[in-house]
Short mmCIF file of C-alpha atoms in Angstrom, two decimals:
data_model
loop_
_atom_site.label_atom_id
_atom_site.label_comp_id
_atom_site.label_asym_id
_atom_site.label_seq_id
_atom_site.Cartn_x
_atom_site.Cartn_y
_atom_site.Cartn_z
CA MET A 1 -42.75 23.62 -16.33
CA GLN A 2 -44.89 20.81 -15.00
CA LYS A 3 -46.40 23.19 -12.40
CA ILE A 4 -47.05 25.83 -15.07
CA ARG A 5 -48.87 23.31 -17.27
CA GLN A 6 -50.95 22.19 -14.26
CA ILE A 7 -51.94 25.81 -13.62
CA LEU A 8 -52.86 26.23 -17.31
CA LEU A 9 -55.03 23.12 -17.24
CA PHE A 10 -56.89 24.21 -14.10
CA LEU A 11 -57.40 27.74 -15.48
CA LYS A 12 -58.86 26.21 -18.66
CA ARG A 13 -61.35 24.34 -16.44
CA ASP A 14 -62.29 27.63 -14.69
CA LEU A 15 -61.03 26.48 -11.27
CA SER A 16 -60.62 29.32 -8.77
CA GLU A 17 -57.17 30.60 -7.82
CA ARG A 18 -57.69 29.31 -4.27
CA GLY A 19 -58.60 25.87 -5.59
CA ILE A 20 -55.57 25.82 -7.92
CA ALA A 21 -53.33 26.76 -4.97
CA GLU A 22 -54.70 23.85 -2.95
CA GLN A 23 -54.18 21.41 -5.83
CA THR A 24 -50.68 22.50 -6.90
CA GLY A 25 -49.17 23.87 -3.69
CA VAL A 26 -48.27 27.13 -5.47
CA SER A 27 -49.10 30.38 -3.68
CA ARG A 28 -52.14 32.39 -4.79
CA PRO A 29 -50.10 35.53 -5.70
CA THR A 30 -47.94 33.42 -8.00
CA ILE A 31 -51.00 31.83 -9.65
CA HIS A 32 -52.54 35.29 -10.10
CA SER A 33 -49.27 36.47 -11.71
CA TYR A 34 -49.22 33.56 -14.16
CA LYS A 35 -52.92 34.10 -14.99
CA GLY A 36 -52.15 37.68 -15.92
CA ILE A 37 -49.26 36.56 -18.15
CA PHE A 38 -51.46 34.01 -19.95
CA GLU A 39 -54.33 36.47 -20.49
CA THR A 40 -52.04 39.16 -21.97
CA SER A 41 -50.18 36.71 -24.22
CA GLY A 42 -52.82 36.76 -26.96
CA PHE A 43 -53.21 32.97 -26.93
CA ASP A 44 -56.02 30.82 -25.60
CA TYR A 45 -55.38 28.05 -23.09
CA ASP A 46 -55.49 25.26 -25.71
CA THR A 47 -52.81 26.98 -27.79
CA LEU A 48 -50.67 27.57 -24.73
CA LEU A 49 -50.93 23.91 -23.72
CA LYS A 50 -49.72 22.86 -27.17
CA LEU A 51 -46.53 24.93 -26.90
CA LYS A 52 -43.29 23.06 -26.24
CA ASP A 53 -41.50 23.59 -22.93
CA PRO A 54 -38.82 25.97 -24.30
CA GLU A 55 -41.46 28.09 -26.05
CA LEU A 56 -43.70 28.23 -22.98
CA TYR A 57 -40.71 29.04 -20.78
CA GLU A 58 -39.64 31.94 -23.05
CA LEU A 59 -43.19 33.33 -23.00
CA VAL A 60 -43.39 33.22 -19.21
CA LYS A 61 -39.87 34.61 -18.74
CA THR A 62 -40.44 37.50 -21.17
CA LYS A 63 -43.73 38.46 -19.60
CA LYS A 64 -42.23 38.30 -16.09
CA LYS A 65 -39.69 40.91 -17.13
CA GLY A 66 -42.36 43.17 -18.57
CA PRO A 67 -43.44 46.45 -16.98
CA ASP A 68 -46.88 45.09 -16.15
CA LEU A 69 -45.43 42.73 -13.47
CA ILE A 70 -45.63 44.30 -10.01
CA PRO A 71 -42.33 43.82 -8.10
CA ASP A 72 -42.25 42.46 -4.53
CA VAL A 73 -41.44 45.66 -2.63
CA ARG A 74 -40.85 43.83 0.67
CA LYS A 75 -38.27 41.55 -0.90
CA LEU A 76 -36.51 44.43 -2.62
CA TYR A 77 -36.21 46.26 0.70
CA PHE A 78 -34.88 43.12 2.39
CA LEU A 79 -32.26 42.53 -0.34
CA GLU A 80 -31.06 46.13 0.02
CA GLN A 81 -30.45 45.50 3.71
CA ALA A 82 -29.03 41.93 3.35
CA ASP A 83 -25.35 42.93 3.38
CA TYR A 84 -25.94 44.98 6.54
CA PHE A 85 -27.69 42.05 8.26
CA ILE A 86 -24.85 39.64 7.38
CA SER A 87 -22.13 42.01 8.62
CA GLU A 88 -24.01 42.71 11.87
CA LEU A 89 -24.32 38.98 12.58
CA GLY A 90 -20.54 38.86 12.91
CA ARG A 91 -20.59 41.26 15.85
CA VAL A 92 -20.57 39.99 19.43
CA GLY A 93 -24.04 39.45 20.88
CA VAL A 94 -25.99 40.22 17.69
CA THR A 95 -28.67 37.61 16.93
CA ARG A 96 -31.13 37.10 14.08
CA LEU A 97 -34.03 37.84 16.42
CA LEU A 98 -32.52 41.22 17.33
CA LEU A 99 -31.95 42.07 13.64
CA TRP A 100 -35.54 41.05 12.77
CA GLN A 101 -36.93 43.23 15.55
CA GLU A 102 -34.91 46.22 14.32
CA TYR A 103 -36.01 45.40 10.75
CA LEU A 104 -39.71 45.55 11.72
CA LYS A 105 -39.23 48.90 13.45
CA GLU A 106 -37.96 50.35 10.17
CA TYR A 107 -40.40 48.40 7.98
CA PRO A 108 -43.49 47.29 9.96
CA GLU A 109 -45.11 45.49 7.00
CA GLY A 110 -41.99 43.32 6.56
CA PHE A 111 -41.61 39.56 6.58
CA SER A 112 -42.33 37.24 9.51
CA TYR A 113 -39.39 35.99 11.56
CA SER A 114 -39.28 32.57 9.86
CA ARG A 115 -39.34 34.10 6.35
CA PHE A 116 -36.74 36.65 7.43
CA CYS A 117 -34.38 33.85 8.56
CA GLU A 118 -35.05 31.84 5.41
CA LEU A 119 -34.17 34.75 3.10
CA LEU A 120 -31.13 35.58 5.24
CA ASP A 121 -29.83 31.98 4.94
CA ILE A 122 -30.20 32.18 1.17
CA GLN A 123 -28.14 35.38 1.03
CA ILE A 124 -25.46 33.98 3.38
CA ASN A 125 -25.08 30.88 1.21
CA LEU A 126 -24.80 33.06 -1.90
CA LYS A 127 -22.06 35.11 -0.24
CA SER A 128 -20.03 32.08 0.91
CA PRO A 129 -20.59 29.12 -1.39
CA THR A 130 -18.85 25.85 -0.54
CA MET A 131 -16.38 24.50 -3.06
CA VAL A 132 -16.47 20.81 -3.92
CA PHE A 133 -12.99 19.25 -3.66
CA LYS A 134 -12.09 16.40 -5.94
CA HIS A 135 -9.47 14.15 -4.34
CA ASN A 136 -7.19 11.79 -6.20
CA PRO A 137 -6.19 8.48 -4.56
CA GLY A 138 -2.89 8.54 -2.68
CA GLU A 139 -2.49 12.28 -3.05
CA LEU A 140 -3.31 13.75 0.35
CA LEU A 141 -3.35 13.04 4.09
CA GLU A 142 -5.24 15.47 6.33
CA ILE A 143 -4.25 15.83 10.00
CA ASP A 144 -6.01 17.44 12.97
CA PHE A 145 -6.63 17.11 16.70
CA ALA A 146 -10.11 16.24 17.93
CA GLY A 147 -11.65 19.03 19.97
CA SER A 148 -12.68 16.65 22.77
CA LYS A 149 -10.23 14.43 24.66
CA LEU A 150 -10.43 10.82 25.80
CA SER A 151 -9.20 9.62 29.19
CA TYR A 152 -7.99 6.67 31.23
CA VAL A 153 -7.62 5.99 34.95
CA ALA A 154 -4.11 5.84 36.45
CA THR A 155 -3.96 2.65 38.54
CA SER A 156 -1.38 4.04 40.97
CA THR A 157 -3.31 7.19 41.98
CA GLY A 158 -6.83 6.73 40.62
CA GLU A 159 -6.46 10.02 38.76
CA ILE A 160 -8.34 10.49 35.48
CA ILE A 161 -5.78 11.37 32.80
CA ALA A 162 -7.14 13.29 29.79
CA CYS A 163 -5.43 12.62 26.44
CA PRO A 164 -5.58 14.63 23.20
CA VAL A 165 -6.52 12.56 20.16
CA LEU A 166 -4.69 12.98 16.84
CA ILE A 167 -6.70 12.08 13.73
CA GLY A 168 -5.52 11.46 10.17
CA VAL A 169 -7.60 10.61 7.12
CA LEU A 170 -7.11 9.97 3.40
CA PRO A 171 -9.84 12.12 1.76
CA PHE A 172 -10.27 9.93 -1.32
CA SER A 173 -11.29 6.77 0.54
CA GLY A 174 -12.17 8.16 3.96
CA PHE A 175 -9.82 5.58 5.49
CA GLY A 176 -8.57 7.10 8.74
CA TYR A 177 -6.63 6.65 11.95
CA ALA A 178 -6.93 7.99 15.49
CA LYS A 179 -4.56 7.79 18.44
CA ALA A 180 -4.59 9.15 21.99
CA LEU A 181 -1.35 10.90 22.99
CA PRO A 182 0.14 11.71 26.41
CA ASP A 183 0.29 15.35 25.31
CA ALA A 184 0.06 17.43 22.14
CA SER A 185 3.78 18.26 21.85
CA LEU A 186 5.70 17.78 18.61
CA ALA A 187 7.73 15.03 20.31
CA GLN A 188 4.48 13.02 20.58
CA VAL A 189 2.97 14.09 17.24
CA ILE A 190 5.85 12.85 15.07
CA PRO A 191 5.80 9.23 16.39
CA ALA A 192 2.00 9.32 15.95
CA LEU A 193 2.50 10.40 12.32
CA ASN A 194 4.78 7.37 11.89
CA ASP A 195 1.97 5.19 13.29
CA ILE A 196 -0.51 6.68 10.79
CA LEU A 197 1.76 5.83 7.84
CA ASN A 198 2.38 2.32 9.19
CA TYR A 199 -1.38 1.79 9.60
CA PHE A 200 -1.97 2.81 6.00
CA GLY A 201 0.96 0.69 4.80
CA GLY A 202 2.22 3.48 2.54
CA VAL A 203 2.94 7.18 2.20
CA PRO A 204 0.72 9.75 0.41
CA LEU A 205 2.25 12.55 -1.65
CA ASN A 206 1.23 15.37 0.70
CA ALA A 207 0.09 16.00 4.27
CA ARG A 208 -2.05 18.98 5.27
CA SER A 209 -3.07 20.43 8.61
CA ASP A 210 -4.18 23.79 9.92
CA ASN A 211 -1.92 26.37 11.54
CA MET A 212 -1.59 24.57 14.90
CA LYS A 213 1.72 25.24 16.63
CA GLN A 214 2.90 21.65 16.18
CA TRP A 215 2.58 22.05 12.39
CA VAL A 216 3.46 25.69 11.65
CA VAL A 217 6.09 27.90 13.31
CA ARG A 218 5.17 31.03 11.36
CA SER A 219 1.96 31.41 9.39
CA CYS A 220 2.09 32.78 5.87
CA ARG A 221 -0.49 32.51 3.13
CA TYR A 222 2.14 31.77 0.49
CA GLU A 223 5.11 30.18 2.28
CA PRO A 224 4.56 29.08 5.89
CA THR A 225 7.47 28.05 8.10
CA PHE A 226 7.32 24.51 9.46
CA PRO A 227 9.21 23.14 12.50
CA GLN A 228 12.55 21.74 11.40
CA ALA A 229 11.86 18.39 13.07
CA LEU A 230 8.62 18.13 11.08
CA GLU A 231 10.46 19.01 7.87
CA GLN A 232 13.00 16.30 8.65
CA TRP A 233 10.12 13.83 9.09
CA ALA A 234 8.67 14.91 5.74
CA LEU A 235 12.00 14.59 3.94
CA HIS A 236 12.57 11.15 5.47
CA ASN A 237 9.17 9.96 4.18
CA HIS A 238 9.22 11.86 0.85
CA ILE A 239 6.02 13.69 1.71
CA GLY A 240 5.14 17.32 1.03
CA LEU A 241 3.94 19.56 3.87
CA LEU A 242 0.89 21.76 3.25
CA THR A 243 -1.15 24.04 5.48
CA THR A 244 -4.59 25.62 5.32
CA ARG A 245 -5.24 29.32 5.23
CA VAL A 246 -5.42 30.95 8.65
CA ARG A 247 -8.83 30.36 10.26
CA ALA A 248 -10.08 28.44 7.21
CA PRO A 249 -11.17 24.96 8.43
CA LYS A 250 -13.04 24.37 5.15
CA ASP A 251 -9.62 23.93 3.51
CA LYS A 252 -9.46 20.50 5.17
CA PRO A 253 -13.10 19.36 5.16
CA SER A 254 -12.29 15.66 5.12
CA VAL A 255 -10.54 15.61 8.49
CA GLU A 256 -13.15 17.97 9.95
CA ASN A 257 -15.77 15.43 8.92
CA GLN A 258 -13.55 12.59 10.16
CA VAL A 259 -13.50 14.18 13.63
CA LYS A 260 -17.32 14.02 13.69
CA ILE A 261 -17.21 10.40 12.51
CA VAL A 262 -14.70 9.49 15.24
CA TYR A 263 -17.02 11.07 17.81
CA ARG A 264 -19.92 8.91 16.60
CA ARG A 265 -18.15 5.67 15.75
CA VAL A 266 -15.32 5.65 18.35
CA TYR A 267 -16.05 8.00 21.25
CA ALA A 268 -19.68 6.87 21.48
CA THR A 269 -18.77 3.19 21.15
CA ILE A 270 -16.23 3.18 24.01
CA ARG A 271 -17.93 5.77 26.22
CA ASN A 272 -18.95 3.23 28.89
CA GLU A 273 -15.62 1.41 29.00
CA THR A 274 -12.92 2.13 31.60
CA PHE A 275 -9.28 2.00 30.55
CA TYR A 276 -6.33 1.84 32.95
CA SER A 277 -3.50 2.90 30.66
CA ILE A 278 -3.03 4.85 27.47
CA GLN A 279 -2.12 1.58 25.74
CA GLU A 280 -5.51 0.08 26.68
CA LEU A 281 -7.22 3.28 25.54
CA ASN A 282 -5.56 3.11 22.12
CA GLN A 283 -6.50 -0.56 21.79
CA GLY A 284 -10.13 0.40 22.38
CA ILE A 285 -9.87 3.19 19.78
CA ARG A 286 -8.27 0.82 17.27
CA LYS A 287 -11.00 -1.82 17.74
CA ALA A 288 -13.82 0.70 17.20
CA LEU A 289 -12.00 2.18 14.19
CA GLU A 290 -11.61 -1.22 12.54
CA ALA A 291 -15.33 -1.84 12.87
CA HIS A 292 -16.08 1.59 11.39
CA HIS A 293 -13.93 0.91 8.31
CA ASP A 294 -15.90 -2.27 7.57
CA ILE A 295 -19.29 -0.49 7.51
CA ASN A 296 -20.55 0.36 4.03
CA PHE A 297 -20.91 3.98 2.99
CA GLN A 298 -24.46 5.26 3.12
CA LYS A 299 -26.34 4.38 -0.10
CA LYS A 300 -23.27 2.48 -1.38
CA SER A 301 -22.43 -1.19 -1.59
CA PHE A 302 -18.80 -0.93 -0.45
CA SER A 303 -16.89 0.13 2.67
CA ARG A 304 -14.03 2.51 3.28
CA ARG A 305 -11.65 -0.41 3.70
CA GLU A 306 -12.67 -1.89 0.34
CA LEU A 307 -12.28 1.44 -1.44
CA PHE A 308 -8.91 2.06 0.22
CA THR A 309 -7.56 -1.42 -0.48
CA SER A 310 -8.68 -1.56 -4.10
CA GLN A 311 -7.99 1.96 -5.34
CA GLU A 312 -5.79 3.94 -2.93
CA LEU A 313 -3.31 1.58 -1.33
CA PRO A 314 -1.68 0.59 -4.68
CA LEU A 315 -0.94 4.28 -5.39
CA LEU A 316 0.72 5.10 -2.06
CA GLN A 317 4.50 5.48 -1.92
CA ASN A 318 6.48 2.75 -0.20
CA LEU A 319 7.23 3.13 3.48
CA PRO A 320 10.87 4.04 4.28
CA GLU A 321 13.19 1.25 5.37
CA HIS A 322 13.22 2.57 8.93
CA PRO A 323 10.68 4.88 10.56
CA TYR A 324 11.79 8.42 11.25
CA GLN A 325 13.34 8.77 14.70
CA PHE A 326 12.47 11.98 16.49
CA ASN A 327 15.59 13.92 17.34
CA HIS A 328 16.06 16.43 20.12
CA LEU A 329 16.51 20.01 18.99
CA THR A 330 18.32 22.87 20.70
CA ARG A 331 19.83 26.15 19.59
CA ALA A 332 23.28 27.53 20.33
CA LYS A 333 25.62 30.32 19.29
CA VAL A 334 29.00 29.41 17.83
CA GLN A 335 31.68 30.66 20.21
CA LYS A 336 34.90 32.36 19.18
CA ASN A 337 36.67 29.04 19.52
CA TYR A 338 34.30 27.70 16.76
CA HIS A 339 32.61 25.27 19.16
CA VAL A 340 29.03 24.96 20.39
CA VAL A 341 27.94 23.47 23.67
CA MET A 342 25.19 20.86 23.88
CA GLY A 343 23.67 21.62 27.24
CA GLU A 344 22.29 18.17 28.04
CA ASP A 345 25.80 16.66 28.25
CA TRP A 346 27.71 19.94 28.61
CA HIS A 347 29.96 18.71 25.81
CA PHE A 348 31.53 20.90 23.13
CA TYR A 349 31.46 20.14 19.40
CA SER A 350 33.32 21.95 16.65
CA VAL A 351 31.86 23.57 13.53
CA PRO A 352 33.68 25.20 10.58
CA TYR A 353 35.38 28.33 11.98
CA HIS A 354 33.70 30.76 9.54
CA TYR A 355 30.37 30.20 11.37
CA VAL A 356 31.67 31.98 14.51
CA GLY A 357 28.91 34.14 15.98
CA LYS A 358 26.11 32.42 14.05
CA GLU A 359 22.99 30.92 15.63
CA VAL A 360 22.81 27.22 14.79
CA ASN A 361 20.44 24.32 15.47
CA ILE A 362 21.75 21.17 17.15
CA ILE A 363 19.76 18.02 16.38
CA TYR A 364 20.84 14.95 18.30
CA ASP A 365 19.79 11.47 19.32
CA THR A 366 21.45 8.70 21.32
CA GLU A 367 24.06 8.05 18.62
CA GLY A 368 24.96 11.25 16.83
CA VAL A 369 24.94 15.04 16.81
CA GLU A 370 24.11 17.09 13.71
CA ILE A 371 24.60 20.86 13.56
CA TYR A 372 22.63 22.98 11.08
CA TYR A 373 22.92 26.59 10.00
CA GLN A 374 19.52 27.51 8.59
CA LEU A 375 18.74 24.38 6.52
CA GLU A 376 22.35 23.43 5.75
CA ARG A 377 24.08 20.72 7.77
CA ILE A 378 27.53 22.05 8.64
CA ALA A 379 28.86 19.41 11.08
CA VAL A 380 28.27 15.80 12.10
CA HIS A 381 29.75 14.22 15.25
CA GLN A 382 29.38 10.97 17.13
CA ARG A 383 27.72 11.79 20.42
CA ASN A 384 30.11 12.00 23.35
CA TYR A 385 28.68 11.93 26.89
CA LYS A 386 31.85 13.19 28.62
CA LYS A 387 31.06 16.22 30.77
CA HIS A 388 33.08 19.31 29.87
CA GLY A 389 34.70 17.31 27.11
CA ILE A 390 35.43 18.57 23.63
CA THR A 391 35.15 17.00 20.20
CA THR A 392 37.08 18.82 17.49
CA LEU A 393 37.60 18.01 13.83
CA LEU A 394 40.78 19.31 12.19
CA GLU A 395 38.91 20.41 9.08
CA HIS A 396 36.87 22.86 11.17
CA MET A 397 39.97 24.82 12.26
CA PRO A 398 41.56 27.82 10.58
CA GLU A 399 44.77 26.96 8.76
CA HIS A 400 47.15 28.32 11.43
CA HIS A 401 45.23 26.55 14.21
CA ARG A 402 45.35 23.36 12.19
CA ARG A 403 49.13 23.52 11.86
CA MET A 404 49.51 24.22 15.57
CA ALA A 405 47.15 21.38 16.44
CA VAL A 406 49.13 18.95 14.33
CA GLN A 407 52.40 20.08 15.89
CA ARG A 408 51.26 20.15 19.49
CA GLY A 409 48.50 17.60 19.57
CA TRP A 410 45.80 20.20 20.20
CA THR A 411 43.60 18.01 22.41
CA PRO A 412 42.93 17.67 26.16
CA ASP A 413 44.42 14.17 26.10
CA TYR A 414 47.69 15.58 24.83
CA TYR A 415 48.03 18.01 27.75
CA LEU A 416 46.93 15.43 30.31
CA LYS A 417 49.60 13.08 28.99
CA GLN A 418 52.25 15.80 29.36
CA ALA A 419 51.06 16.48 32.90
CA ALA A 420 51.08 12.76 33.79
CA ASP A 421 54.67 12.49 32.53
CA ASN A 422 55.64 15.23 35.00
CA GLY A 423 53.87 13.63 37.97
CA PRO A 424 50.49 12.59 39.44
CA HIS A 425 49.90 15.92 41.21
CA THR A 426 50.52 17.83 38.00
CA LYS A 427 48.01 15.65 36.18
CA GLU A 428 45.43 16.05 38.94
CA PHE A 429 45.89 19.83 38.88
CA PHE A 430 45.42 19.86 35.07
CA GLU A 431 42.19 17.87 35.39
CA LYS A 432 40.76 20.22 38.02
CA LEU A 433 41.81 23.24 35.97
CA MET A 434 40.03 21.81 32.88
CA LYS A 435 36.81 21.14 34.80
CA SER A 436 36.79 24.67 36.22
CA LYS A 437 36.45 26.19 32.74
CA ILE A 438 33.24 26.54 30.74
CA SER A 439 35.10 25.54 27.58
CA VAL A 440 38.07 23.20 27.47
CA HIS A 441 39.69 25.62 25.05
CA GLN A 442 39.92 28.12 27.92
CA ALA A 443 42.25 25.71 29.72
CA TYR A 444 44.73 25.45 26.85
CA GLY A 445 46.42 28.77 27.69
CA PRO A 446 47.03 27.89 31.37
CA PHE A 447 48.25 24.44 30.28
CA LEU A 448 50.85 26.00 28.00
CA GLY A 449 51.91 28.38 30.77
CA ILE A 450 52.44 25.58 33.30
CA MET A 451 54.37 23.54 30.72
CA ARG A 452 56.71 26.54 30.26
CA LEU A 453 57.14 26.62 34.05
CA ILE A 454 58.33 23.00 33.84
CA LYS A 455 61.04 24.11 31.44
CA GLN A 456 61.90 27.14 33.58
CA TYR A 457 61.90 25.62 37.07
CA GLY A 458 62.14 21.93 36.36
CA GLY A 459 59.62 19.15 36.62
CA PRO A 460 60.14 18.25 40.33
CA ARG A 461 59.52 21.81 41.52
CA VAL A 462 56.35 22.15 39.39
CA GLU A 463 55.14 18.80 40.72
CA ALA A 464 55.66 20.06 44.28
CA ALA A 465 53.98 23.36 43.45
CA CYS A 466 50.95 21.53 42.02
CA LYS A 467 50.77 19.37 45.12
CA ARG A 468 50.69 22.48 47.29
CA ALA A 469 48.14 24.20 44.96
CA LEU A 470 45.76 21.23 45.26
CA THR A 471 45.24 22.06 48.94
CA GLY A 472 43.42 25.23 47.86
CA ASN A 473 40.31 25.78 45.75
CA ARG A 474 41.68 27.89 42.88
CA TYR A 475 43.07 26.18 39.80
CA ASN A 476 44.91 28.43 37.36
CA TYR A 477 48.34 29.30 36.04
CA LYS A 478 49.00 32.16 38.49
CA VAL A 479 48.58 29.95 41.55
CA VAL A 480 51.39 27.64 40.43
CA ALA A 481 53.57 30.53 39.23
CA THR A 482 53.23 32.37 42.58
CA ILE A 483 54.17 29.25 44.57
CA LEU A 484 57.30 28.83 42.44
CA GLU A 485 58.30 32.52 42.59
CA ASN A 486 58.03 32.56 46.37
CA LYS A 487 59.76 29.18 46.65
CA MET A 488 56.82 27.88 48.67
CA ASP A 489 57.22 24.54 46.91
CA GLN A 490 60.56 24.08 48.72
CA LEU A 491 59.12 24.48 52.21
CA GLU A 492 58.99 21.23 54.10
CA GLU A 493 55.54 20.23 55.23
CA SER A 494 56.59 18.48 58.47
CA PRO A 495 54.23 18.30 61.45
CA PRO A 496 54.97 20.83 64.28
CA GLU A 497 57.34 19.53 66.98
CA LYS A 498 55.95 18.95 70.48
CA SER A 499 57.59 21.06 73.22
CA PRO A 500 59.44 18.78 75.69
CA ILE A 501 58.24 18.94 79.28
CA PRO A 502 61.19 19.34 81.74
CA SER A 503 61.40 16.58 84.34
CA HIS A 504 62.57 18.93 87.14
CA HIS A 505 61.26 22.40 87.91
CA ASN A 506 60.71 24.44 91.06
CA ASN A 507 57.02 24.93 90.27
CA LEU A 508 56.37 21.24 89.75
CA ARG A 509 55.30 18.95 92.56
CA GLY A 510 55.68 15.25 92.53
CA PRO A 511 53.39 12.58 94.02
CA GLU A 512 55.20 12.68 97.30
CA ALA A 513 53.84 16.16 97.98
CA PHE A 514 50.31 14.85 97.92
CA THR A 515 51.22 11.79 100.00
CA ASN A 516 52.71 13.92 102.81
CA LYS A 517 49.62 16.14 102.82
CA MET A 518 47.33 13.17 103.24
CA GLU A 519 49.45 11.85 106.17
CA HIS A 520 49.13 15.12 108.01
#
């Protein structure tokens, strides 16, 4: 309205349209349009200047909509084509210059290139406006990897080792963290997430990242699937997992901006330093980050650290008593003997028998083994490092197996004890038989068979048969049974007798024969 009143004043003084344009900075066509509105209003310039702003605005607006106002034909043509221009920009190789050239071929009296780009930017912004997010303190943590890596020099080889950098930020205060990792695997990300929470000294309510593979197993707009190890981390810390829409980085603008800040305040600060280990590199990152947090916001009298300490830190959840320990994860199928094998130790652990044939997840660390079906924990065992060993809980067995186990002592130790009572060779044969099987349960049948042979043939004969069987390389029930059936256990294993050499024979010559020959 101030510009309109300036135009009115200059028109009252009979200043030319060119002169008014120079004084006000308003284009001549616009001044000519306003002059026409004022002249057709029925009021003189003094009356118009006495009108209040709302009244003058209504007059100008009404007259602009009138039929006497000549529309801008060039702009109307451009607006008709705007959707086409925007869609074409998304195609590979299409540039604004190319679109402008094609536009002039169709409409030679069209806008210049600069005005064309200006109008196109306005339409693009109208089509995709940016939403302003309001963040509450302690509510959200945003996570992302920086696009560029940092590096250090390996002292042993002189090789330059590139490291991905994980970044986390609290959007409310802008207080953030950055750490270089050996690689971008989930096994490295989870300890880094622990470091982020420890650096903050508390836990926010939620954590959000994009659909990177370390964060999302299966993308879904409504219910994404997260890695189970990440879900365990979240449950341990009482933090909710969130994800952005696919290919929608604006859903996490704070961490996107934090990446740029880390480039300027960390990467640029340490760019001329040489680090000789990843620990030294992270110390350099930490030092630059601390300095960044103490710098005041632009046009504000406080820093990120002050805002975080005063308003956000008190609202964070308490850290857990112990940090989450990353567990190893593997998958297995429950065998018919209701056991699963953990390949790292080649040890077998039982699960409830009604899960036979199901695919389960085995999560384990140095102390224990947990077995999950879907998200339900179905078995917990203390980790056993014995190769080809078996750990079985009675409550996992069917009822009839449970009764038999109680009666017979359904464990490898039970059978080895029975074998040892019969003799050392029997025990050694049992041990080799057990190691030859994929599952210890597969050895139980042969064990029972050999124990029946002890009752049938007697302990001494079975001990002798096992001794003879140990000289071969096959360890099963049939080997021992065949030796006993053919009475091979009763054959004496004495060394072969040497044939005696006769002291007198017609074909043998003594030393005297050679002596006589030499005398002749």
